[in-house]
Amino acid sequence: MRNRILAVAALAAAIGSPLAAQAQSGVTVGRAPAVVDSEPTIATDQRPAFRDYVVEQRVPPFRIPDRVVVGATLPESGVTYYDVPQRFGATTYRYTVVNGETVLVEPRSRRIVEVLN
């Protein structure tokens, strides 16, 4: 009986390992699973200055009924996207404020690629 319990535990660990590795691979679950391109975003040390910049710009927030998560697609209308200034790094993403959260968005698909807390 003890051997069966150990075998089941080993099997569960073996099955769970690929799932744990996948969770760290850039695949994020929002309303639907999404693979986010690994294009340059705002560097970690630049984020406080970027958040200050967004506040200074008084970007009007947009409200959605869902949680703000990576991979979520924003509506076609009603959302204004803004260019990220060059001083925060070269990126093709745009930013906006959704439900009080500053997010980077891929402009063609309107998909959230990063939530900047």
Short mmCIF file of N, CA and C in Angstrom, two decimals:
data_model
loop_
_atom_site.label_atom_id
_atom_site.label_comp_id
_atom_site.label_asym_id
_atom_site.label_seq_id
_atom_site.Cartn_x
_atom_site.Cartn_y
_atom_site.Cartn_z
N MET A 1 0.83 -1.19 0.00
CA MET A 1 0.00 0.00 0.00
C MET A 1 0.88 1.27 0.00
N ARG A 2 1.93 1.22 0.81
CA ARG A 2 2.82 2.37 0.89
C ARG A 2 3.49 2.63 -0.47
N ASN A 3 3.88 1.57 -1.16
CA ASN A 3 4.49 1.72 -2.48
C ASN A 3 3.54 2.35 -3.47
N ARG A 4 2.27 1.99 -3.39
CA ARG A 4 1.27 2.58 -4.30
C ARG A 4 1.12 4.07 -4.03
N ILE A 5 1.11 4.46 -2.78
CA ILE A 5 0.99 5.88 -2.44
C ILE A 5 2.20 6.64 -2.97
N LEU A 6 3.39 6.08 -2.79
CA LEU A 6 4.59 6.74 -3.30
C LEU A 6 4.57 6.81 -4.83
N ALA A 7 4.09 5.75 -5.48
CA ALA A 7 4.01 5.75 -6.95
C ALA A 7 3.03 6.81 -7.44
N VAL A 8 1.89 6.93 -6.77
CA VAL A 8 0.90 7.94 -7.16
C VAL A 8 1.46 9.34 -6.93
N ALA A 9 2.19 9.54 -5.83
CA ALA A 9 2.79 10.85 -5.55
C ALA A 9 3.84 11.19 -6.60
N ALA A 10 4.65 10.21 -6.99
CA ALA A 10 5.66 10.45 -8.02
C ALA A 10 5.02 10.77 -9.36
N LEU A 11 3.95 10.06 -9.69
CA LEU A 11 3.23 10.32 -10.94
C LEU A 11 2.63 11.72 -10.94
N ALA A 12 2.04 12.11 -9.82
CA ALA A 12 1.45 13.45 -9.72
C ALA A 12 2.52 14.53 -9.88
N ALA A 13 3.69 14.30 -9.28
CA ALA A 13 4.78 15.26 -9.41
C ALA A 13 5.28 15.35 -10.84
N ALA A 14 5.36 14.20 -11.52
CA ALA A 14 5.81 14.19 -12.91
C ALA A 14 4.83 14.90 -13.83
N ILE A 15 3.55 14.72 -13.56
CA ILE A 15 2.53 15.38 -14.39
C ILE A 15 2.50 16.87 -14.11
N GLY A 16 2.68 17.26 -12.86
CA GLY A 16 2.61 18.66 -12.48
C GLY A 16 3.80 19.48 -12.92
N SER A 17 4.95 18.86 -13.10
CA SER A 17 6.16 19.60 -13.46
C SER A 17 6.04 20.35 -14.78
N PRO A 18 5.53 19.73 -15.87
CA PRO A 18 5.39 20.49 -17.11
C PRO A 18 4.42 21.66 -16.97
N LEU A 19 3.39 21.49 -16.14
CA LEU A 19 2.45 22.59 -15.95
C LEU A 19 3.12 23.75 -15.24
N ALA A 20 3.95 23.47 -14.25
CA ALA A 20 4.65 24.54 -13.54
C ALA A 20 5.63 25.24 -14.47
N ALA A 21 6.32 24.48 -15.31
CA ALA A 21 7.25 25.09 -16.26
C ALA A 21 6.51 25.95 -17.26
N GLN A 22 5.35 25.51 -17.71
CA GLN A 22 4.56 26.27 -18.67
C GLN A 22 4.07 27.57 -18.06
N ALA A 23 3.73 27.55 -16.77
CA ALA A 23 3.22 28.76 -16.12
C ALA A 23 4.26 29.86 -16.11
N GLN A 24 5.54 29.52 -16.19
CA GLN A 24 6.58 30.52 -16.17
C GLN A 24 7.09 30.86 -17.55
N SER A 25 6.47 30.36 -18.61
CA SER A 25 7.01 30.53 -19.95
C SER A 25 6.46 31.73 -20.70
N GLY A 26 5.69 32.58 -20.05
CA GLY A 26 5.12 33.72 -20.75
C GLY A 26 3.70 33.47 -21.18
N VAL A 27 3.17 32.30 -20.92
CA VAL A 27 1.77 32.02 -21.23
C VAL A 27 0.97 32.47 -20.03
N THR A 28 0.03 33.35 -20.25
CA THR A 28 -0.75 33.89 -19.16
C THR A 28 -2.22 33.64 -19.42
N VAL A 29 -2.93 33.26 -18.39
CA VAL A 29 -4.35 32.98 -18.57
C VAL A 29 -5.13 34.21 -18.17
N GLY A 30 -5.92 34.73 -19.08
CA GLY A 30 -6.85 35.82 -18.81
C GLY A 30 -8.23 35.28 -19.10
N ARG A 31 -8.94 35.91 -19.99
CA ARG A 31 -10.23 35.37 -20.40
C ARG A 31 -10.02 34.14 -21.26
N ALA A 32 -8.88 34.06 -21.91
CA ALA A 32 -8.50 32.89 -22.70
C ALA A 32 -6.99 32.81 -22.68
N PRO A 33 -6.41 31.64 -22.81
CA PRO A 33 -4.95 31.55 -22.83
C PRO A 33 -4.37 32.40 -23.96
N ALA A 34 -3.24 33.03 -23.68
CA ALA A 34 -2.63 33.90 -24.68
C ALA A 34 -1.13 33.81 -24.58
N VAL A 35 -0.48 33.77 -25.70
CA VAL A 35 0.98 33.83 -25.73
C VAL A 35 1.34 35.26 -26.07
N VAL A 36 2.13 35.87 -25.23
CA VAL A 36 2.49 37.27 -25.39
C VAL A 36 3.88 37.34 -25.99
N ASP A 37 4.03 38.12 -27.05
CA ASP A 37 5.33 38.29 -27.68
C ASP A 37 6.32 38.88 -26.68
N SER A 38 7.56 38.52 -26.82
CA SER A 38 8.57 39.02 -25.90
C SER A 38 9.28 40.23 -26.50
N GLU A 39 8.52 41.22 -26.88
CA GLU A 39 9.06 42.46 -27.44
C GLU A 39 9.49 43.36 -26.28
N PRO A 40 10.43 44.27 -26.52
CA PRO A 40 10.90 45.13 -25.43
C PRO A 40 9.77 45.93 -24.81
N THR A 41 9.75 45.93 -23.49
CA THR A 41 8.80 46.75 -22.76
C THR A 41 9.58 47.73 -21.90
N ILE A 42 8.91 48.37 -21.00
CA ILE A 42 9.56 49.36 -20.14
C ILE A 42 10.42 48.65 -19.09
N ALA A 43 11.67 49.05 -18.99
CA ALA A 43 12.60 48.43 -18.04
C ALA A 43 12.09 48.62 -16.61
N THR A 44 12.39 47.65 -15.78
CA THR A 44 11.92 47.66 -14.39
C THR A 44 12.33 48.93 -13.66
N ASP A 45 13.55 49.39 -13.87
CA ASP A 45 14.01 50.60 -13.17
C ASP A 45 13.36 51.87 -13.71
N GLN A 46 12.75 51.81 -14.89
CA GLN A 46 12.08 52.97 -15.49
C GLN A 46 10.59 53.04 -15.12
N ARG A 47 10.05 51.98 -14.55
CA ARG A 47 8.60 51.92 -14.30
C ARG A 47 8.09 52.98 -13.32
N PRO A 48 8.78 53.26 -12.21
CA PRO A 48 8.28 54.33 -11.33
C PRO A 48 8.19 55.67 -12.07
N ALA A 49 9.21 56.00 -12.87
CA ALA A 49 9.19 57.26 -13.63
C ALA A 49 8.08 57.24 -14.67
N PHE A 50 7.85 56.08 -15.29
CA PHE A 50 6.78 55.98 -16.28
C PHE A 50 5.42 56.15 -15.62
N ARG A 51 5.20 55.53 -14.45
CA ARG A 51 3.93 55.71 -13.74
C ARG A 51 3.72 57.18 -13.40
N ASP A 52 4.77 57.87 -12.95
CA ASP A 52 4.67 59.30 -12.67
C ASP A 52 4.30 60.07 -13.93
N TYR A 53 4.91 59.69 -15.05
CA TYR A 53 4.62 60.33 -16.33
C TYR A 53 3.13 60.18 -16.69
N VAL A 54 2.60 58.98 -16.53
CA VAL A 54 1.19 58.73 -16.86
C VAL A 54 0.28 59.57 -15.98
N VAL A 55 0.60 59.68 -14.69
CA VAL A 55 -0.20 60.51 -13.78
C VAL A 55 -0.13 61.97 -14.20
N GLU A 56 1.07 62.45 -14.56
CA GLU A 56 1.23 63.84 -15.00
C GLU A 56 0.43 64.13 -16.27
N GLN A 57 0.31 63.13 -17.15
CA GLN A 57 -0.42 63.31 -18.40
C GLN A 57 -1.94 63.31 -18.20
N ARG A 58 -2.37 62.91 -17.02
CA ARG A 58 -3.81 62.85 -16.70
C ARG A 58 -4.58 62.05 -17.74
N VAL A 59 -4.07 60.88 -18.01
CA VAL A 59 -4.71 59.98 -18.98
C VAL A 59 -6.04 59.54 -18.40
N PRO A 60 -7.14 59.78 -19.13
CA PRO A 60 -8.44 59.37 -18.60
C PRO A 60 -8.54 57.83 -18.56
N PRO A 61 -9.00 57.30 -17.43
CA PRO A 61 -9.10 55.84 -17.33
C PRO A 61 -10.31 55.31 -18.10
N PHE A 62 -10.17 54.11 -18.58
CA PHE A 62 -11.25 53.41 -19.26
C PHE A 62 -11.70 52.30 -18.33
N ARG A 63 -13.00 52.03 -18.26
CA ARG A 63 -13.53 51.00 -17.35
C ARG A 63 -13.99 49.80 -18.17
N ILE A 64 -13.64 48.62 -17.69
CA ILE A 64 -14.17 47.38 -18.25
C ILE A 64 -14.72 46.55 -17.10
N PRO A 65 -15.71 45.71 -17.37
CA PRO A 65 -16.30 44.92 -16.29
C PRO A 65 -15.41 43.78 -15.82
N ASP A 66 -14.46 43.35 -16.65
CA ASP A 66 -13.59 42.23 -16.33
C ASP A 66 -12.37 42.71 -15.56
N ARG A 67 -11.63 41.74 -15.00
CA ARG A 67 -10.35 42.05 -14.38
C ARG A 67 -9.36 42.45 -15.46
N VAL A 68 -8.41 43.28 -15.09
CA VAL A 68 -7.35 43.69 -16.02
C VAL A 68 -6.24 42.66 -15.91
N VAL A 69 -6.09 41.84 -16.97
CA VAL A 69 -5.08 40.77 -16.97
C VAL A 69 -4.37 40.74 -18.31
N VAL A 70 -3.15 40.25 -18.28
CA VAL A 70 -2.39 40.06 -19.51
C VAL A 70 -3.14 39.05 -20.38
N GLY A 71 -3.25 39.39 -21.65
CA GLY A 71 -3.94 38.51 -22.60
C GLY A 71 -5.36 38.94 -22.90
N ALA A 72 -5.95 39.78 -22.06
CA ALA A 72 -7.30 40.27 -22.31
C ALA A 72 -7.28 41.22 -23.50
N THR A 73 -8.34 41.20 -24.28
CA THR A 73 -8.46 42.08 -25.44
C THR A 73 -9.40 43.22 -25.08
N LEU A 74 -8.94 44.45 -25.33
CA LEU A 74 -9.75 45.63 -25.04
C LEU A 74 -10.73 45.88 -26.19
N PRO A 75 -11.83 46.57 -25.91
CA PRO A 75 -12.84 46.85 -26.94
C PRO A 75 -12.28 47.68 -28.09
N GLU A 76 -12.94 47.58 -29.25
CA GLU A 76 -12.51 48.34 -30.43
C GLU A 76 -12.72 49.83 -30.27
N SER A 77 -13.76 50.22 -29.57
CA SER A 77 -14.05 51.65 -29.46
C SER A 77 -14.06 52.07 -27.99
N GLY A 78 -13.83 53.37 -27.78
CA GLY A 78 -13.90 53.94 -26.45
C GLY A 78 -12.57 54.00 -25.72
N VAL A 79 -11.55 53.33 -26.22
CA VAL A 79 -10.25 53.32 -25.56
C VAL A 79 -9.27 54.14 -26.40
N THR A 80 -8.54 55.03 -25.74
CA THR A 80 -7.51 55.80 -26.42
C THR A 80 -6.15 55.24 -26.02
N TYR A 81 -5.31 55.00 -27.02
CA TYR A 81 -3.97 54.46 -26.79
C TYR A 81 -2.95 55.57 -27.03
N TYR A 82 -1.92 55.57 -26.21
CA TYR A 82 -0.91 56.63 -26.27
C TYR A 82 0.46 56.02 -26.54
N ASP A 83 1.31 56.76 -27.26
CA ASP A 83 2.68 56.32 -27.52
C ASP A 83 3.49 56.38 -26.23
N VAL A 84 4.36 55.41 -26.06
CA VAL A 84 5.31 55.42 -24.94
C VAL A 84 6.47 56.32 -25.36
N PRO A 85 6.78 57.35 -24.56
CA PRO A 85 7.89 58.23 -24.92
C PRO A 85 9.21 57.46 -25.06
N GLN A 86 10.03 57.89 -25.98
CA GLN A 86 11.30 57.24 -26.29
C GLN A 86 12.19 57.10 -25.06
N ARG A 87 12.12 58.04 -24.14
CA ARG A 87 13.01 57.98 -22.96
C ARG A 87 12.74 56.78 -22.06
N PHE A 88 11.58 56.12 -22.24
CA PHE A 88 11.27 54.93 -21.46
C PHE A 88 11.60 53.65 -22.22
N GLY A 89 12.22 53.78 -23.36
CA GLY A 89 12.64 52.61 -24.14
C GLY A 89 11.88 52.51 -25.44
N ALA A 90 12.52 51.90 -26.41
CA ALA A 90 11.90 51.72 -27.73
C ALA A 90 10.94 50.54 -27.67
N THR A 91 9.69 50.80 -27.97
CA THR A 91 8.69 49.74 -27.99
C THR A 91 7.62 50.08 -29.01
N THR A 92 7.03 49.06 -29.59
CA THR A 92 5.92 49.28 -30.52
C THR A 92 4.59 49.25 -29.79
N TYR A 93 4.62 48.95 -28.49
CA TYR A 93 3.38 48.91 -27.71
C TYR A 93 2.91 50.32 -27.40
N ARG A 94 1.63 50.44 -27.10
CA ARG A 94 1.03 51.70 -26.64
C ARG A 94 0.59 51.48 -25.20
N TYR A 95 0.26 52.58 -24.53
CA TYR A 95 -0.23 52.44 -23.16
C TYR A 95 -1.59 53.10 -23.02
N THR A 96 -2.31 52.69 -22.02
CA THR A 96 -3.56 53.31 -21.63
C THR A 96 -3.80 52.95 -20.17
N VAL A 97 -4.85 53.52 -19.60
CA VAL A 97 -5.21 53.22 -18.21
C VAL A 97 -6.57 52.55 -18.23
N VAL A 98 -6.63 51.34 -17.64
CA VAL A 98 -7.86 50.56 -17.59
C VAL A 98 -8.14 50.19 -16.14
N ASN A 99 -9.32 50.57 -15.66
CA ASN A 99 -9.71 50.29 -14.27
C ASN A 99 -8.64 50.74 -13.27
N GLY A 100 -8.00 51.86 -13.57
CA GLY A 100 -6.99 52.41 -12.67
C GLY A 100 -5.61 51.79 -12.82
N GLU A 101 -5.45 50.83 -13.74
CA GLU A 101 -4.17 50.15 -13.96
C GLU A 101 -3.56 50.64 -15.28
N THR A 102 -2.28 51.00 -15.25
CA THR A 102 -1.58 51.35 -16.49
C THR A 102 -1.19 50.05 -17.18
N VAL A 103 -1.55 49.95 -18.47
CA VAL A 103 -1.27 48.72 -19.21
C VAL A 103 -0.57 49.04 -20.52
N LEU A 104 0.27 48.10 -20.97
CA LEU A 104 0.85 48.17 -22.31
C LEU A 104 0.00 47.29 -23.20
N VAL A 105 -0.29 47.79 -24.40
CA VAL A 105 -1.21 47.12 -25.32
C VAL A 105 -0.56 46.98 -26.68
N GLU A 106 -0.76 45.83 -27.31
CA GLU A 106 -0.34 45.64 -28.70
C GLU A 106 -1.43 46.31 -29.53
N PRO A 107 -1.10 47.39 -30.27
CA PRO A 107 -2.15 48.21 -30.88
C PRO A 107 -2.99 47.52 -31.94
N ARG A 108 -2.44 46.61 -32.72
CA ARG A 108 -3.24 45.97 -33.77
C ARG A 108 -4.29 45.03 -33.21
N SER A 109 -3.90 44.25 -32.19
CA SER A 109 -4.84 43.27 -31.63
C SER A 109 -5.60 43.80 -30.42
N ARG A 110 -5.15 44.93 -29.86
CA ARG A 110 -5.72 45.53 -28.66
C ARG A 110 -5.58 44.62 -27.44
N ARG A 111 -4.60 43.73 -27.49
CA ARG A 111 -4.37 42.77 -26.43
C ARG A 111 -3.41 43.36 -25.38
N ILE A 112 -3.76 43.21 -24.10
CA ILE A 112 -2.90 43.68 -23.02
C ILE A 112 -1.68 42.76 -22.95
N VAL A 113 -0.50 43.35 -23.04
CA VAL A 113 0.73 42.55 -22.98
C VAL A 113 1.44 42.69 -21.64
N GLU A 114 1.10 43.74 -20.89
CA GLU A 114 1.72 43.91 -19.57
C GLU A 114 0.89 44.87 -18.74
N VAL A 115 0.72 44.53 -17.47
CA VAL A 115 0.08 45.41 -16.49
C VAL A 115 1.19 45.96 -15.64
N LEU A 116 1.33 47.29 -15.63
CA LEU A 116 2.42 47.95 -14.90
C LEU A 116 1.91 48.41 -13.55
N ASN A 117 2.24 47.68 -12.51
CA ASN A 117 1.80 48.03 -11.15
C ASN A 117 2.77 48.94 -10.49
#
